[in-house]
Amino acid sequence: MNRLQREAAARRIMEQSPPRVPPDLYADALRRGGRMLRRRTAVRRLMWVLLGAAAVAFTVWALTVQPWVEPPSETTPPVTGWEGW
């Protein structure tokens, strides 16, 4: 198919009448769009709640475990009996 044939085919397609759209298509699209927006909003709220719960859980863990405090040394026994020298 050369260029002229492609152009002629494209012109034929463009000159045809557009296909008929079903009358209830607008209502279906509106309903589905509303459902998608509600679902997206619910997922976004759920993600924020999970993020908040994770932040609270991390804060509680950090306050109870205190990972920034150096643990006591367990390799050397404590020195006793040197007070009287």
mmCIF file of C-alpha atoms in Angstrom:
data_model
loop_
_atom_site.group_PDB
_atom_site.id
_atom_site.type_symbol
_atom_site.label_atom_id
_atom_site.label_comp_id
_atom_site.label_asym_id
_atom_site.label_seq_id
_atom_site.Cartn_x
_atom_site.Cartn_y
_atom_site.Cartn_z
ATOM 1 C CA MET A 1 0.000 0.000 0.000
ATOM 2 C CA ASN A 2 1.604 3.244 -1.125
ATOM 3 C CA ARG A 3 1.099 6.724 0.248
ATOM 4 C CA LEU A 4 -1.756 7.689 -2.068
ATOM 5 C CA GLN A 5 -3.712 4.554 -1.216
ATOM 6 C CA ARG A 6 -3.235 5.168 2.495
ATOM 7 C CA GLU A 7 -4.415 8.765 2.132
ATOM 8 C CA ALA A 8 -7.467 7.634 0.150
ATOM 9 C CA ALA A 9 -8.309 5.019 2.782
ATOM 10 C CA ALA A 10 -7.933 7.589 5.552
ATOM 11 C CA ARG A 11 -10.214 10.023 3.690
ATOM 12 C CA ARG A 12 -12.848 7.322 3.230
ATOM 13 C CA ILE A 13 -12.768 6.528 6.931
ATOM 14 C CA MET A 14 -13.008 10.221 7.898
ATOM 15 C CA GLU A 15 -15.911 10.859 5.496
ATOM 16 C CA GLN A 16 -18.027 8.085 7.017
ATOM 17 C CA SER A 17 -20.497 9.027 9.702
ATOM 18 C CA PRO A 18 -19.240 8.424 13.244
ATOM 19 C CA PRO A 19 -20.600 5.357 15.005
ATOM 20 C CA ARG A 20 -23.689 5.848 17.123
ATOM 21 C CA VAL A 21 -23.079 6.216 20.828
ATOM 22 C CA PRO A 22 -25.394 4.275 23.168
ATOM 23 C CA PRO A 23 -27.754 6.654 25.001
ATOM 24 C CA ASP A 24 -26.950 5.294 28.464
ATOM 25 C CA LEU A 25 -23.190 5.649 28.018
ATOM 26 C CA TYR A 26 -23.083 9.011 29.822
ATOM 27 C CA ALA A 27 -24.903 7.663 32.881
ATOM 28 C CA ASP A 28 -22.617 4.612 33.048
ATOM 29 C CA ALA A 29 -19.497 6.751 32.726
ATOM 30 C CA LEU A 30 -20.732 9.124 35.421
ATOM 31 C CA ARG A 31 -21.539 6.252 37.784
ATOM 32 C CA ARG A 32 -18.190 4.541 37.237
ATOM 33 C CA GLY A 33 -16.295 7.797 37.612
ATOM 34 C CA GLY A 34 -18.008 8.538 40.911
ATOM 35 C CA ARG A 35 -17.234 5.051 42.153
ATOM 36 C CA MET A 36 -13.579 5.436 41.170
ATOM 37 C CA LEU A 37 -13.325 8.765 42.993
ATOM 38 C CA ARG A 38 -14.888 7.340 46.165
ATOM 39 C CA ARG A 39 -12.583 4.322 46.055
ATOM 40 C CA ARG A 40 -9.512 6.509 45.497
ATOM 41 C CA THR A 41 -10.513 8.756 48.416
ATOM 42 C CA ALA A 42 -11.040 5.747 50.692
ATOM 43 C CA VAL A 43 -7.654 4.274 49.756
ATOM 44 C CA ARG A 44 -5.949 7.623 50.350
ATOM 45 C CA ARG A 45 -7.553 7.940 53.797
ATOM 46 C CA LEU A 46 -6.595 4.362 54.653
ATOM 47 C CA MET A 47 -2.984 5.021 53.663
ATOM 48 C CA TRP A 48 -2.863 8.122 55.883
ATOM 49 C CA VAL A 49 -4.308 6.148 58.806
ATOM 50 C CA LEU A 50 -1.731 3.384 58.289
ATOM 51 C CA LEU A 51 1.073 5.945 58.083
ATOM 52 C CA GLY A 52 -0.108 7.556 61.316
ATOM 53 C CA ALA A 53 -0.364 4.178 63.055
ATOM 54 C CA ALA A 54 3.145 3.279 61.907
ATOM 55 C CA ALA A 55 4.480 6.602 63.233
ATOM 56 C CA VAL A 56 2.794 6.052 66.606
ATOM 57 C CA ALA A 57 4.068 2.450 66.790
ATOM 58 C CA PHE A 58 7.617 3.571 65.959
ATOM 59 C CA THR A 59 7.468 6.335 68.585
ATOM 60 C CA VAL A 60 6.232 3.937 71.272
ATOM 61 C CA TRP A 61 8.918 1.400 70.329
ATOM 62 C CA ALA A 62 11.664 4.033 70.384
ATOM 63 C CA LEU A 63 10.573 5.339 73.781
ATOM 64 C CA THR A 64 10.459 1.882 75.349
ATOM 65 C CA VAL A 65 13.608 0.375 73.824
ATOM 66 C CA GLN A 66 15.689 3.594 73.714
ATOM 67 C CA PRO A 67 18.028 2.489 70.905
ATOM 68 C CA TRP A 68 20.148 5.630 71.321
ATOM 69 C CA VAL A 69 21.354 4.567 74.805
ATOM 70 C CA GLU A 70 24.579 2.574 74.830
ATOM 71 C CA PRO A 71 24.024 -0.819 76.468
ATOM 72 C CA PRO A 72 26.119 -1.632 79.551
ATOM 73 C CA SER A 73 29.330 -3.491 78.903
ATOM 74 C CA GLU A 74 29.160 -7.187 79.719
ATOM 75 C CA THR A 75 32.745 -8.189 78.835
ATOM 76 C CA THR A 76 34.515 -6.854 81.936
ATOM 77 C CA PRO A 77 33.299 -7.724 85.459
ATOM 78 C CA PRO A 78 32.661 -4.796 87.778
ATOM 79 C CA VAL A 79 35.612 -3.825 89.981
ATOM 80 C CA THR A 80 34.879 -4.214 93.726
ATOM 81 C CA GLY A 81 37.019 -3.959 96.859
ATOM 82 C CA TRP A 82 39.111 -0.948 95.787
ATOM 83 C CA GLU A 83 37.354 1.602 97.956
ATOM 84 C CA GLY A 84 39.761 1.326 100.900
ATOM 85 C CA TRP A 85 43.067 1.875 99.156
#
